[in-house]
XYZ file of C-alpha atoms in Angstrom:
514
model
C 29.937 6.060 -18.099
C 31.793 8.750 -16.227
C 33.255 7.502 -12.952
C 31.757 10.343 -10.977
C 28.470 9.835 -12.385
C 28.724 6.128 -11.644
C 29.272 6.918 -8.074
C 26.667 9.550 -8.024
C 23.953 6.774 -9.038
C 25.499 3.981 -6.662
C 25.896 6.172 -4.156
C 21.464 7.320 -4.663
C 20.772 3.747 -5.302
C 22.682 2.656 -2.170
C 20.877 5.403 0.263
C 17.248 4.774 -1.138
C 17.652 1.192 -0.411
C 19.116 1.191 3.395
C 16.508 3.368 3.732
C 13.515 1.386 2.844
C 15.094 -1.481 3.909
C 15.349 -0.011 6.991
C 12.488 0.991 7.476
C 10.708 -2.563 6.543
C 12.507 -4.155 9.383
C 12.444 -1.384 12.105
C 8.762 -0.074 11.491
C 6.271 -1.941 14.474
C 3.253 -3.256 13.460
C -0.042 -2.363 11.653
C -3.300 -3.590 12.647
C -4.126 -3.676 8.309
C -1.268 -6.071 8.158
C -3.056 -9.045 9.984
C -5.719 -9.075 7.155
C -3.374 -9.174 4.840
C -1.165 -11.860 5.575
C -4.139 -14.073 7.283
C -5.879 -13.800 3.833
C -2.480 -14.982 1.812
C -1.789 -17.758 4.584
C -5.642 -18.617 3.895
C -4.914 -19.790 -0.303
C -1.197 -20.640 0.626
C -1.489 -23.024 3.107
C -5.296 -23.880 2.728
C -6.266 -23.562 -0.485
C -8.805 -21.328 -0.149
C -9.584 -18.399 -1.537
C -11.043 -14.773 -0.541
C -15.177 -13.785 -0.778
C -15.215 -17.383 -1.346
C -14.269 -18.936 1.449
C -13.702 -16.391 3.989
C -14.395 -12.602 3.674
C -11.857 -10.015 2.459
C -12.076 -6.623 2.158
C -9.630 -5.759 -0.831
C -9.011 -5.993 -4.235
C -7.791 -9.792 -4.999
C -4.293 -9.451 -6.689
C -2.021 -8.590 -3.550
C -2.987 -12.141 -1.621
C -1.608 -14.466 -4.723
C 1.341 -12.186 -4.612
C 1.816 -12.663 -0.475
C 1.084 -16.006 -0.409
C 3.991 -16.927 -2.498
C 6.211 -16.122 0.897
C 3.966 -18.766 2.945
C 5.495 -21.581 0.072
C 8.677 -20.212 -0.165
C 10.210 -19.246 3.701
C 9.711 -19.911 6.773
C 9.899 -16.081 7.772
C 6.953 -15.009 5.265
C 6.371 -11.825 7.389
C 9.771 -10.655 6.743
C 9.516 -11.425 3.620
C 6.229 -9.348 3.048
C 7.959 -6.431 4.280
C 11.318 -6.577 2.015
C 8.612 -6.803 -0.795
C 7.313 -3.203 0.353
C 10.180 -2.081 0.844
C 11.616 -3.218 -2.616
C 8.181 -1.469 -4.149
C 9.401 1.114 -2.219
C 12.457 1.303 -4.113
C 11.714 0.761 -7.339
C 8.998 3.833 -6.998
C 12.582 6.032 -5.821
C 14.352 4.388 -8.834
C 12.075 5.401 -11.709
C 11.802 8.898 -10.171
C 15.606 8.767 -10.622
C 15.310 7.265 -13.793
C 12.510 9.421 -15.621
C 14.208 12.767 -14.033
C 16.968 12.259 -15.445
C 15.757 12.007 -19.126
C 13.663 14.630 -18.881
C 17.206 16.885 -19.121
C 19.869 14.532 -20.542
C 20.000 15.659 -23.539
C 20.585 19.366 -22.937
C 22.566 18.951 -19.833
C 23.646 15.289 -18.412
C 25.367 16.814 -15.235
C 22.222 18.685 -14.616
C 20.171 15.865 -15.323
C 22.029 14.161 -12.468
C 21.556 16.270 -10.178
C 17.644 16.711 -10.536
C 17.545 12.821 -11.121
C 19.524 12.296 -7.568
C 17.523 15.473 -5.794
C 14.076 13.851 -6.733
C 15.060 10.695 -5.333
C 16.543 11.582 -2.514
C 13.346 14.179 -1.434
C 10.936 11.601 -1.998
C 12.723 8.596 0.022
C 13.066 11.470 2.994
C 9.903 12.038 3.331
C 7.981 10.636 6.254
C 5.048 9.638 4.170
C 7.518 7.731 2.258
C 8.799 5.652 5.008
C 5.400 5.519 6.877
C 4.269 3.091 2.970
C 7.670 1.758 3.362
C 7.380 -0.030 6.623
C 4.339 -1.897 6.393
C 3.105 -5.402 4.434
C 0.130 -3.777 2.983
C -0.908 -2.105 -0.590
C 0.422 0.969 -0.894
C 3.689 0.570 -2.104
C 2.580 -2.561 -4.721
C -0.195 -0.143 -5.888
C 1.819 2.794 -6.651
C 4.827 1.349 -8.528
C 2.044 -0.342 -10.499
C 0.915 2.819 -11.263
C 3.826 4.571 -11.754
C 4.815 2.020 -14.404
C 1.645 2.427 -15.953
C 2.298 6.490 -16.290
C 6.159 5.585 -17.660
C 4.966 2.705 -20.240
C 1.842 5.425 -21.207
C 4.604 8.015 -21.872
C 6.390 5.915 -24.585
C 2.578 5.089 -26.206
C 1.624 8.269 -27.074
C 5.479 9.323 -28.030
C 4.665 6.562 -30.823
C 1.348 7.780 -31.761
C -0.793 5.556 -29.332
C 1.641 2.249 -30.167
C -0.528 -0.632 -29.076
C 2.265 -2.193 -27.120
C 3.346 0.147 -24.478
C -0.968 0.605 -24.667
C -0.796 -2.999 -24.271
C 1.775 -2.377 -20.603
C -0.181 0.597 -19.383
C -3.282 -1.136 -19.299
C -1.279 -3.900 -17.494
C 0.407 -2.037 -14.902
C -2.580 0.550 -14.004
C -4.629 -2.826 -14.009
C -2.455 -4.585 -11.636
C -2.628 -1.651 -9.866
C -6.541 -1.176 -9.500
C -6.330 -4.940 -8.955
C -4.364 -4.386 -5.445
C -6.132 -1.335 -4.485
C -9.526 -0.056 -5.538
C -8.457 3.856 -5.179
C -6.959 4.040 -8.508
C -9.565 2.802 -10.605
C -10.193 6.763 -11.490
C -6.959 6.934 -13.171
C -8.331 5.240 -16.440
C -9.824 8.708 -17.151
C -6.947 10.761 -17.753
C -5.307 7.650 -19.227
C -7.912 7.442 -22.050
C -8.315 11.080 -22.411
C -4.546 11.655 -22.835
C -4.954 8.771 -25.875
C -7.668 10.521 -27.404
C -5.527 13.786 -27.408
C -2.651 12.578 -29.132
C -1.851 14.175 -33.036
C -2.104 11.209 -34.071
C -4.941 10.780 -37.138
C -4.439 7.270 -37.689
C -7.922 6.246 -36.127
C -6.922 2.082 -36.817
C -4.344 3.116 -35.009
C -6.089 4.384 -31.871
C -8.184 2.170 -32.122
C -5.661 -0.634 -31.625
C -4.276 1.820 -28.860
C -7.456 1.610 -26.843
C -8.443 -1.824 -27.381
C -4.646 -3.045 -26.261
C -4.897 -0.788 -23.227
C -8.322 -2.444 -22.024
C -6.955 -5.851 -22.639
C -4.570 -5.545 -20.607
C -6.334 -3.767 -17.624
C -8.800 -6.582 -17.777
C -5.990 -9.711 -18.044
C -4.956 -7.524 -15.059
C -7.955 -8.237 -13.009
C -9.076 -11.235 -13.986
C -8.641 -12.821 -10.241
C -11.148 -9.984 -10.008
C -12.988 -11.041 -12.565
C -13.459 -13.919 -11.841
C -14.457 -13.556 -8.233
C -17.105 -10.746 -9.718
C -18.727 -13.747 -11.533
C -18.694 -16.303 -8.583
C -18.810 -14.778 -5.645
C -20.936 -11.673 -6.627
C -22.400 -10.815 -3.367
C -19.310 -11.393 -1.035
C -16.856 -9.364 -4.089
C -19.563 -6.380 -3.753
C -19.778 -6.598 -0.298
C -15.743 -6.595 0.630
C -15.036 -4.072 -1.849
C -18.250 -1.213 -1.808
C -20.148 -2.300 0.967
C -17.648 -2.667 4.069
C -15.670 0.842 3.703
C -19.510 2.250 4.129
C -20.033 0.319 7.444
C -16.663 1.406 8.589
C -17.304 4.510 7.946
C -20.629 3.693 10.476
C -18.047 2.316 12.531
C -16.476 4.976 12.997
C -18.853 7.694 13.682
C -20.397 4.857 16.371
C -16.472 5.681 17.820
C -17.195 9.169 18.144
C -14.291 9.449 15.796
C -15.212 12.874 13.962
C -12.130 14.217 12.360
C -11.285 13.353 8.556
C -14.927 12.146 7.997
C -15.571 15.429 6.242
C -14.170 16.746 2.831
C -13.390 19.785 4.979
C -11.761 17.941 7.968
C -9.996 15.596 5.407
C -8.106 18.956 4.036
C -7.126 20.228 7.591
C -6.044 16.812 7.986
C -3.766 16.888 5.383
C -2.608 20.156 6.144
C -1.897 18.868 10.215
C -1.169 15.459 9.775
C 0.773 15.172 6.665
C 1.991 18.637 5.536
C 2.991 19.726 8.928
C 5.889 17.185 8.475
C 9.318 18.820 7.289
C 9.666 16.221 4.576
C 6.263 16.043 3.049
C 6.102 19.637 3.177
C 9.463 20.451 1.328
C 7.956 18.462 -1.081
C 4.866 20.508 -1.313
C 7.167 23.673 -1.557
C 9.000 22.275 -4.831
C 6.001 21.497 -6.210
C 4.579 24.844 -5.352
C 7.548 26.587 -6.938
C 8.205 24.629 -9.882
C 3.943 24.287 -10.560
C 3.538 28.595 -10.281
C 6.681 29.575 -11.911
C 6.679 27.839 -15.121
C 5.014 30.858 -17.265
C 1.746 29.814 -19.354
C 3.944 30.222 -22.822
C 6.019 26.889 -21.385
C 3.360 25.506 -20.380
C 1.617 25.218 -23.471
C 4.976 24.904 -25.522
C 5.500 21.915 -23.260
C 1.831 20.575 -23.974
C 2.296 20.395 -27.838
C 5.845 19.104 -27.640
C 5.439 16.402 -25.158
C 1.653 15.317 -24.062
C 3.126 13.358 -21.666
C 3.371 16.613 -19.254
C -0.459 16.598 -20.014
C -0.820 13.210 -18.906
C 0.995 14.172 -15.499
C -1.036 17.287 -14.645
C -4.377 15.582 -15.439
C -3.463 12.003 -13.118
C -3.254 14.586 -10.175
C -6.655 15.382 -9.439
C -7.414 12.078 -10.034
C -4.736 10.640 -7.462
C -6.381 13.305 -5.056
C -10.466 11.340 -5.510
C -8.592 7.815 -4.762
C -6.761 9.310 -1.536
C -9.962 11.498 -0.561
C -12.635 8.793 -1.150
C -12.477 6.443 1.770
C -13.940 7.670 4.911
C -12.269 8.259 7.435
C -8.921 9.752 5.679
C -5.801 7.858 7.050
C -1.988 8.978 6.716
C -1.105 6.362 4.333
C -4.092 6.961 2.113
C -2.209 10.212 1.022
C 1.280 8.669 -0.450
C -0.082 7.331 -4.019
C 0.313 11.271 -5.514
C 3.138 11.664 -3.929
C 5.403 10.298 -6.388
C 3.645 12.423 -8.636
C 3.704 15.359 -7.255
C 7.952 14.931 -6.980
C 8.033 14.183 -10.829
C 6.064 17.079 -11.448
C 9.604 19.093 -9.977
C 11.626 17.539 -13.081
C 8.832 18.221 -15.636
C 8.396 22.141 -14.631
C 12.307 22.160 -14.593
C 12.481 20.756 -18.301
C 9.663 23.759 -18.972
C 11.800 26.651 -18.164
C 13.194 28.047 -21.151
C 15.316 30.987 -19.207
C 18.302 29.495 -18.230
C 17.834 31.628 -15.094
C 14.321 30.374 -13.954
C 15.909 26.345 -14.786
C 18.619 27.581 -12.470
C 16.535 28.901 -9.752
C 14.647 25.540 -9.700
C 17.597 23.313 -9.711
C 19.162 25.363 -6.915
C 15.960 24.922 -4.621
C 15.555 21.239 -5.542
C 19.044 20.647 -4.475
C 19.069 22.389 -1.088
C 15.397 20.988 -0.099
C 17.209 17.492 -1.144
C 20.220 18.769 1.140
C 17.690 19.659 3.621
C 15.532 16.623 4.175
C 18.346 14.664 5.250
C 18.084 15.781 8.620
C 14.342 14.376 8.500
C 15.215 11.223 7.350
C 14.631 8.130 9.126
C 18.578 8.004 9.792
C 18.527 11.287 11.087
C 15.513 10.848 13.587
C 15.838 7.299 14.221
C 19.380 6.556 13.465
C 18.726 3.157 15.905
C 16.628 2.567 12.697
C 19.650 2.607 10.916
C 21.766 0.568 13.624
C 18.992 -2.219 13.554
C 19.828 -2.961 10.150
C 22.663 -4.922 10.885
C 21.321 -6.738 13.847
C 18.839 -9.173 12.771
C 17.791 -10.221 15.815
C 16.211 -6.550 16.559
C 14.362 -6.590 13.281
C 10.647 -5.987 14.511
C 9.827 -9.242 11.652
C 12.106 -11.700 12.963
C 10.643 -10.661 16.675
C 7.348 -11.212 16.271
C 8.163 -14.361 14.181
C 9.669 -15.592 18.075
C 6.551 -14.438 19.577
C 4.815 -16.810 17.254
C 7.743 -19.768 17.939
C 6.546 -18.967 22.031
C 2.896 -19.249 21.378
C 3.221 -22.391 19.799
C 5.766 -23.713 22.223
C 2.772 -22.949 24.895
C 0.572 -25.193 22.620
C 2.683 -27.875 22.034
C 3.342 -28.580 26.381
C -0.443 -28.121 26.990
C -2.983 -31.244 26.373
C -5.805 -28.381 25.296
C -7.966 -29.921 23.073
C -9.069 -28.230 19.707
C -7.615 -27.394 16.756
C -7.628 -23.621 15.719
C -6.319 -20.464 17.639
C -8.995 -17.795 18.308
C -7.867 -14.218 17.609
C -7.975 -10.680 16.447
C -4.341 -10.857 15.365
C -4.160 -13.794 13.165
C -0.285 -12.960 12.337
C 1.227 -13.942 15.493
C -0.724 -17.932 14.820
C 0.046 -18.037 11.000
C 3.972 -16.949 11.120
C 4.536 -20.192 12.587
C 1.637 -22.188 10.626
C -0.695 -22.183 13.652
C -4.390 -22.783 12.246
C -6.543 -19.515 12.577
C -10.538 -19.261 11.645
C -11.210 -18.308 8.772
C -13.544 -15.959 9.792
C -11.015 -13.887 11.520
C -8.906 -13.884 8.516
C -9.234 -10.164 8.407
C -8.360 -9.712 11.972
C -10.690 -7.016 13.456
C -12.385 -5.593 11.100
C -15.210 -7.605 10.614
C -15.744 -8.427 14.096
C -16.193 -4.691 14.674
C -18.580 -3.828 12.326
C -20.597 -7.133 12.534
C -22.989 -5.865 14.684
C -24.324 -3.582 11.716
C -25.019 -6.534 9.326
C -27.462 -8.887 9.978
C -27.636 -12.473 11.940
C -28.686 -13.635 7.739
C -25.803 -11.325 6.191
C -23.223 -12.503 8.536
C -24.065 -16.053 7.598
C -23.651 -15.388 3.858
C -20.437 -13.415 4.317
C -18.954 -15.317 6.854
C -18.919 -13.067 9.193
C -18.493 -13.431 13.097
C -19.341 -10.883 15.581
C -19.933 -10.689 19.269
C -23.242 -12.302 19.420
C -22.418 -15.406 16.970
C -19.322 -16.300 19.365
C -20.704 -18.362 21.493
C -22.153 -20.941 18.795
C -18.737 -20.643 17.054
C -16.809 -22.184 19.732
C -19.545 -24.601 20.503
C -19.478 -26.198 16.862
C -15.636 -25.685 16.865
C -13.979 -25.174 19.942
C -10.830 -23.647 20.000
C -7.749 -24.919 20.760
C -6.688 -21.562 22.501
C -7.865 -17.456 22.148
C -4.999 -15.145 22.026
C -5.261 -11.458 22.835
C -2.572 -8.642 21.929
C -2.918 -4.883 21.633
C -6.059 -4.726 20.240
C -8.640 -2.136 21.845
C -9.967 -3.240 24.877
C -13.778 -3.052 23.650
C -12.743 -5.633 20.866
C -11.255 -8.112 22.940
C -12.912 -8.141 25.859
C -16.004 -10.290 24.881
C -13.066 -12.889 23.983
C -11.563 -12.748 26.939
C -14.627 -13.034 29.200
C -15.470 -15.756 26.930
C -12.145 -17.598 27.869
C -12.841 -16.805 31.475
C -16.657 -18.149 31.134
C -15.243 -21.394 29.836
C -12.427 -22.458 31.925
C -10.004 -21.258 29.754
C -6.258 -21.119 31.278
C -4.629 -17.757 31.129
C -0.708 -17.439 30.017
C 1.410 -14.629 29.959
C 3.382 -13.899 27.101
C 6.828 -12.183 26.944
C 5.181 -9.281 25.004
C 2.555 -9.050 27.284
C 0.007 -10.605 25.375
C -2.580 -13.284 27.022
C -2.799 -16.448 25.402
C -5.776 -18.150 26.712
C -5.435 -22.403 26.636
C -8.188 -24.915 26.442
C -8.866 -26.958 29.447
C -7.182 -30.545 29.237
């Protein structure tokens, strides 16, 4: 390889992963990452499992993944996070990687440069680091997919070869498997089969049959939970993001809850950021200048364009669907939408127009940098070589104090009550395991009923009180969650002679009396 091109892709590589590294250890915490760590600490350490044995409100494949860091570090937290961010950058990789071969063979330099430009756009954007700095599903999800698109590409190159069939399936399995939102993507994934030249039916048929396989091996966790724990799988997965949608609205929480007030909220809350939106302008450019003659010389030459344009809309149901719309729910097409840039680009048959879209590529590339997370948090950057600063490693010492706390009291009981199971389990200190999901179940208990709570394990307000009295517990902890979700914990505390202790981080753990 040429030297200079070496560099080029060291010097890509190098940026995308500071970046996400970053922002994994700089990023402060998410009140969706207590679920799902408590869940993975839950079969790690306890050998239990979700819907089962305590409720969760996911997809299945994400806590076997997780709970591999309880068994192998004492810093599983951390760990979580360099996962994401490693997702992360292996979604910034294959951008790189299928860029660049859209264009090698007519022009490796310029292949470069739209390989590096695409990368580089997409890890500066803030929706990108927002999915980078959290131990949640986003990141796991969408490489999944995105390996699922790539692996689809080479099976209908080969006339629908069962193999790469065989590794779609797989991937956009394992991807449904960690979150629910992509399930629509098996649409355009059969239809895009089912349009290839091929006229080998045995052939497709083989195609189609490997693909399901291996969505189902994919999901068989879910599978299996389907078959045994029916009610609680339903429930977790269709039933809760209804009543916290009821939630919600109880919240007076009106905006996003709409299909119209999702679109203004994409338009204010993710599009009015420089680096989201100079992604949207690529797009924009590259999507409306590519003339219908390339378009449609592109669609018999390579279906996999096809395939590209029709996972969009799709993307768009999985990110619109839950109610209300959150920030994060809008980075799975995002990828997407940059490797649309690269495809249009490969379209152009003027040498002019391929010019004209390389040139504005490049300089919204150039651009972004001053929107990165060096650029507005260059402290970010700085923490990276401190480890004491990383946010991971300090909450893992505010878990090290709350168990020093336990270990001088003579409280009696055995499990720590709280709405922020992390800051027990980072240090192995026993949680309920009705609170594995933190606070979301406590907050919408009071719309399920005293029978349904029983059968989903559920815990609210009004079942506290007989909690404690058939297990008492050895302390209640309180952090930063809102004040109408932990106050009936902390007047419980108070009611029963609880002792109150200050944390460093302002927290309150509460201790049992002697």
């Amino acid at each position: 390889m040429n030297p200079r091109r070496f560099l080029v892709i060291a010097a890509v590589l190098a940026y995308v992963a500071i970046a996400a590294f970053s922002s994994s250890v700089s990023t402060g915490l998410d009140h969706d990452e207590h679920q799902f760590m408590a869940s993975t600490y839950m079969v790690a350490e306890h050998n239990l499992h979700p819907y089962q044995d305590f409720p969760y409100f996911h997809m299945p494949n994400l806590v076997y993944v997780y709970a591999l860091f309880f068994l192998l570090t004492d810093y599983p937290f951390l760990w979580a996070r360099f996962f994401s961010a490693l997702c992360a950058m292996g979604i910034s990789v294959m951008i790189f990687l299928v860029s660049r071969s859209l264009l090698s063979k007519d022009d490796e330099r310029a292949a470069l440069t739209v390989a590096a430009s695409a990368a580089v756009l997409l890890t500066n954007s803030q929706l990108f680091a927002s999915a980078t700095g959290q131990a949640w599903n986003h990141t796991p999800s969408t490489l999944c997919a995105l390996s699922a698109f790539v692996f689809h590409c080479h099976a209908i190159r080969r006339s629908v070869s069962w193999k790469y069939s065989l590794l779609s399936g797989f991937c956009l399995g394992l991807a449904i498997g960690i979150r629910l939102s992509f399930a629509p993507l098996i649409v355009p994934f059969l239809a895009v089969m089912f349009l290839t030249p091929a006229r080998d039916l045995r052939k497709l048929w083989w195609g189609v049959s490997a693909f399901g396989f291996g969505g189902m091996a994919a999901n068989l966790p879910a599978l299996y939970f389907l078959a045994t724990s029916t009610e609680q799988f339903l429930f977790g997965n269709f039933v809760y993001p209804s009543l916290n949608t009821l939630y919600r609205q109880e919240m007076n929480y009106d905006s996003a809850m709409t299909l119209g007030g999702k679109l203004s909220y994409l338009i204010q809350n993710v599009f009015s950021k420089p680096g989201n939106l100079l992604i949207a302008v690529v797009f924009v450019y590259g999507f409306l200048g590519v003339k219908l003659e390339e378009i449609r010389h592109a669609l018999e030459s390579r279906l996999e364009f096809a395939l590209l344009f029709l996972l969009l809309p799709f993307l768009c149901i999985g990110s619109f669907a839950p109610t209300p719309s959150q920030y994060q729910y809008f980075f799975a097409p995002l990828p997407f939408l940059v490797l649309v840039i690269p495809h249009a680009l490969a379209c152009f048959r003027e040498a002019g127009d391929r010019r004209g879209g390389l040139r504005l590529l490049v300089l919204a590339a150039i651009f972004s940098v001053a929107f990165s997370p060096f650029s507005v948090k260059p402290a970010a950057l700085l923490s990276v070589f401190r480890p004491g600063s990383w946010f991971p490693v300090r909450l893992h010492q505010a878990s090290a104090e709350i168990a020093r706390h336990l270990a001088a009291s003579n409280s009696r009981g055995t499990k720590i009550l709280t709405l922020s199971p992390l800051y027990a389990i980072e240090t192995r200190l026993p949680i309920y395991r009705e609170f594995a999901t933190g606070q979301f179940a406590w907050r919408i208990s009071h719309l399920v009923s005293p029978d349904d709570r029983r059968r989903q394990s559920l815990v609210g307000p009004a079942d506290i009180e007989a909690l404690i009295e058939r297990e008492p517990p050895l302390a209640i902890l309180t952090t930063s969650e809102a004040r109408s979700l932990r106050e009936p914990l902390t007047q419980m505390a108070r009611n029963h002679g609880y002792r109150e202790r200050e944390l460093s981080d302002g927290s309150a753990l509460w201790l049992a009396p002697p």
